[in-house]
XYZ file of C-alpha atoms in Angstrom:
296
model
C -30.344 0.839 0.146
C -33.329 3.577 0.333
C -36.971 2.453 0.665
C -39.702 4.328 -1.135
C -41.131 6.056 1.416
C -44.417 6.841 -0.733
C -44.960 3.022 -0.485
C -47.519 1.669 1.577
C -46.027 -0.508 4.367
C -48.217 -3.914 3.333
C -46.525 -3.052 0.012
C -43.260 -2.949 1.234
C -43.408 -6.004 3.248
C -44.993 -7.832 0.459
C -42.102 -7.165 -2.200
C -40.551 -10.448 -1.319
C -37.634 -9.572 0.337
C -37.437 -10.279 4.054
C -38.245 -7.340 6.183
C -35.751 -6.117 8.749
C -36.512 -3.321 11.352
C -35.321 -1.537 14.620
C -36.977 -0.050 17.468
C -35.553 2.845 19.426
C -36.964 4.705 22.317
C -36.656 8.687 23.232
C -33.476 9.156 25.455
C -33.482 11.226 28.721
C -30.122 13.090 28.564
C -27.598 14.134 25.937
C -25.363 10.919 26.677
C -28.435 8.970 25.793
C -29.018 11.129 22.884
C -25.309 10.586 21.427
C -25.759 6.787 22.304
C -29.141 6.711 20.120
C -27.935 8.525 17.272
C -24.816 6.325 17.219
C -26.938 3.322 16.894
C -29.195 4.924 14.313
C -25.759 5.312 12.244
C -24.544 1.792 12.948
C -28.085 -0.092 12.040
C -28.732 2.358 8.738
C -26.305 0.666 6.304
C -28.262 -2.487 6.771
C -31.224 -0.818 4.875
C -33.902 -1.463 7.365
C -37.675 -1.645 5.824
C -38.545 0.847 8.779
C -37.248 2.302 12.040
C -40.081 3.137 15.080
C -39.773 5.252 17.700
C -41.327 4.598 21.067
C -43.740 6.757 23.056
C -43.052 6.969 27.212
C -45.762 6.128 29.350
C -48.748 8.406 29.401
C -47.459 10.094 26.228
C -44.662 11.375 28.292
C -41.946 11.879 25.832
C -44.188 12.998 22.816
C -42.319 16.010 22.081
C -39.260 13.651 21.896
C -40.708 11.369 19.601
C -41.686 13.668 17.376
C -38.639 15.274 17.163
C -36.570 11.882 16.460
C -39.177 10.789 14.164
C -38.752 13.807 12.136
C -34.860 13.755 12.333
C -34.742 10.077 11.018
C -37.155 11.537 8.174
C -34.811 14.504 7.449
C -31.655 13.194 7.922
C -31.314 9.470 6.886
C -32.513 7.226 4.009
C -34.898 5.245 6.587
C -38.325 5.273 7.041
C -39.850 6.202 10.080
C -42.835 4.924 12.380
C -43.886 7.091 15.164
C -45.606 5.478 18.245
C -48.690 6.933 19.100
C -50.987 5.983 21.977
C -54.347 6.722 23.565
C -53.081 7.599 26.990
C -53.253 10.825 28.354
C -54.654 12.671 25.360
C -57.541 13.988 23.862
C -58.722 13.249 20.095
C -58.254 16.750 19.503
C -54.524 16.228 21.081
C -54.118 13.358 18.942
C -54.817 15.393 15.762
C -52.480 18.007 16.536
C -49.579 15.253 17.000
C -51.005 13.622 13.653
C -50.428 17.161 11.915
C -47.037 17.672 13.247
C -45.867 14.411 11.955
C -47.519 14.862 8.701
C -46.153 18.501 8.352
C -42.480 16.497 9.193
C -43.015 13.998 6.093
C -43.618 11.339 8.759
C -46.444 9.159 7.088
C -46.270 5.824 9.331
C -47.764 5.514 12.687
C -47.888 2.894 15.062
C -51.180 3.047 16.970
C -51.215 1.736 20.446
C -54.020 1.709 23.249
C -50.709 2.159 25.685
C -50.100 1.116 29.117
C -52.151 2.118 32.020
C -51.425 5.630 33.166
C -50.563 4.100 36.554
C -48.038 1.454 34.764
C -48.285 -2.174 33.577
C -50.638 -4.064 35.761
C -52.751 -0.990 37.130
C -56.617 -0.795 35.818
C -56.944 0.980 32.462
C -58.759 4.241 32.540
C -59.228 6.633 29.493
C -58.576 10.406 29.073
C -61.455 12.113 29.417
C -62.326 13.599 25.550
C -59.743 10.845 24.531
C -60.338 7.097 23.339
C -60.398 3.727 24.930
C -59.500 1.154 22.705
C -56.478 1.258 20.220
C -58.895 0.102 16.949
C -60.890 3.760 18.189
C -56.969 5.262 17.317
C -56.815 3.535 14.290
C -59.994 4.677 12.930
C -59.448 8.508 14.089
C -55.483 8.127 11.992
C -57.479 6.407 8.857
C -59.269 9.541 8.107
C -56.425 10.754 7.224
C -55.617 9.575 3.534
C -51.685 10.122 4.000
C -51.286 8.199 7.018
C -50.379 4.558 7.045
C -50.920 2.597 10.253
C -49.561 -0.087 12.372
C -50.445 -1.920 15.193
C -49.529 -4.231 18.079
C -50.070 -8.233 18.200
C -49.360 -10.513 20.931
C -47.719 -13.829 20.587
C -49.396 -15.150 23.845
C -52.471 -13.002 23.976
C -52.776 -9.412 25.524
C -52.477 -9.585 29.522
C -56.173 -8.290 29.347
C -57.678 -10.291 26.974
C -60.211 -12.974 28.236
C -58.314 -15.501 26.094
C -56.762 -16.212 22.922
C -59.589 -16.119 20.711
C -60.759 -12.966 22.164
C -57.558 -11.507 21.719
C -57.534 -12.465 17.840
C -60.713 -10.628 17.250
C -59.280 -7.548 18.814
C -56.801 -7.774 16.164
C -59.272 -8.075 13.747
C -61.099 -5.097 14.944
C -57.918 -2.896 14.434
C -57.319 -4.371 11.246
C -61.209 -3.559 10.124
C -60.558 -0.106 11.293
C -57.606 0.509 8.781
C -54.330 -1.214 10.294
C -51.988 -2.365 7.336
C -49.716 -4.221 9.226
C -49.013 -5.490 13.086
C -45.828 -5.720 15.006
C -45.624 -8.241 18.136
C -44.425 -7.874 21.695
C -41.103 -9.802 22.276
C -41.588 -13.355 20.932
C -40.352 -16.027 23.685
C -40.904 -19.158 21.309
C -41.301 -19.262 17.575
C -44.512 -21.557 18.261
C -46.586 -18.716 20.138
C -46.006 -16.507 16.990
C -47.262 -19.457 14.527
C -50.128 -19.728 16.792
C -50.969 -16.051 16.532
C -50.923 -15.859 12.844
C -53.310 -18.957 12.524
C -55.563 -17.096 15.024
C -55.417 -14.061 13.152
C -56.071 -15.817 9.708
C -58.809 -17.632 11.111
C -60.810 -14.628 12.215
C -59.999 -12.850 8.912
C -57.084 -10.649 9.984
C -55.469 -10.681 6.871
C -52.466 -8.025 7.255
C -48.542 -8.751 7.699
C -47.749 -9.808 11.309
C -43.752 -9.035 12.198
C -42.338 -10.888 15.083
C -40.958 -8.349 17.727
C -37.243 -9.768 19.014
C -35.181 -8.966 22.107
C -31.934 -10.898 22.649
C -31.407 -11.680 26.512
C -28.211 -10.067 27.273
C -29.068 -9.584 31.151
C -31.149 -12.429 32.704
C -32.359 -10.413 35.718
C -33.806 -7.724 33.534
C -35.066 -9.824 30.925
C -37.132 -11.801 33.821
C -38.452 -8.529 34.559
C -39.712 -7.684 31.657
C -41.427 -10.687 30.879
C -43.046 -10.890 34.232
C -44.215 -7.156 33.448
C -46.302 -8.579 30.170
C -47.289 -11.281 32.711
C -45.765 -14.301 30.759
C -42.808 -16.408 31.775
C -39.436 -17.114 30.131
C -39.789 -20.596 28.284
C -38.012 -23.468 30.371
C -35.824 -24.587 27.940
C -34.552 -20.870 27.681
C -34.344 -20.538 31.414
C -32.613 -24.313 31.249
C -30.052 -22.832 29.299
C -28.997 -19.394 30.789
C -29.595 -20.339 34.599
C -25.866 -22.130 34.549
C -24.333 -19.009 33.518
C -25.990 -16.471 36.053
C -22.558 -15.557 37.216
C -21.199 -15.229 33.963
C -21.973 -11.996 32.262
C -20.015 -12.514 28.793
C -21.033 -16.210 28.400
C -24.407 -15.641 29.249
C -24.943 -12.803 26.583
C -23.460 -14.979 24.031
C -25.725 -17.745 24.846
C -28.456 -14.897 24.709
C -27.328 -14.067 21.176
C -27.109 -17.476 20.319
C -30.904 -18.183 21.626
C -31.887 -15.000 19.644
C -30.294 -16.377 16.533
C -32.074 -19.519 16.606
C -35.352 -17.764 17.224
C -34.950 -15.651 14.410
C -34.360 -18.467 11.956
C -37.062 -20.550 13.383
C -39.425 -17.727 12.795
C -38.481 -16.818 9.111
C -38.610 -20.669 8.392
C -42.034 -20.425 9.568
C -42.936 -17.790 7.236
C -42.587 -14.507 9.377
C -42.387 -11.351 6.664
C -39.345 -10.361 8.690
C -37.935 -9.473 12.241
C -38.530 -6.172 14.102
C -35.307 -5.876 16.750
C -36.032 -4.149 20.058
C -32.835 -2.338 20.296
C -32.688 -0.606 23.348
C -30.712 2.204 21.588
C -27.887 0.023 21.210
C -26.818 -1.602 17.551
C -24.091 -4.415 19.160
C -26.589 -7.453 19.943
C -28.583 -6.849 16.823
C -25.261 -6.625 14.332
C -24.222 -9.685 15.914
C -27.421 -11.612 15.623
C -27.079 -10.112 11.560
C -23.811 -11.749 11.521
C -24.744 -15.040 12.495
C -27.805 -14.966 10.247
C -25.483 -14.154 7.427
C -27.302 -10.863 6.729
C -24.665 -7.982 5.645
C -24.955 -4.117 5.416
């Protein structure tokens, strides 16, 4: 299923079909590159609305992000979305990246502030000659009539937000600057996503918000990821997984079941679709799709 690359993301999301999308990251070596393209090949038959390619901390993978996004645009039927952050770039450099993407036929960008240069949890310092906030990046990209823009949203609020209402106002600022859709960081509870959408609508941020899904396949690595975003694994999830800590296969099966239940609850709550953080592998996503009776 090939999607019209000339349609805006909002138009694609509002056609009435549920949206499914996948996120990949630039690999570090040749083996990682092969794994990435195997995952892309295995997931392409599902006809995703879009696929996104992340950006390394401090813009370290910039060239590979652009190259992978270009190759997806050139060699597959899928609509690629390139991540772009404020970190480590002047506005001129951001303009040059946008030129490069545009020349390659990539028209959709995820505009993110990005993690602080020192990594998550360290103080945020803007690059001299660069930008400080994601809404400034959105406004800069918006000057280009051919570019469509997505942004991040946070089910439990961004770690730097004073409170949930302040977090909603930041999303509204990004919407006002020209963002036309949002993707959340991984959702841990459906109720957190519902609350985010309600807060966004209350302040007038009227854009489709797609929940991000990260199945728990390894308890320790998931706990580490949740900790980095200064959140906690829901108690009901921890209670289901703790007894399986010494049985990796059973824990993985239960993690897939929990992710499937979460996907069902999100779709029932009116989510326009689901965005899967694949970690460059397709198996877990395909298993969830089988549980949801979604076929290629």
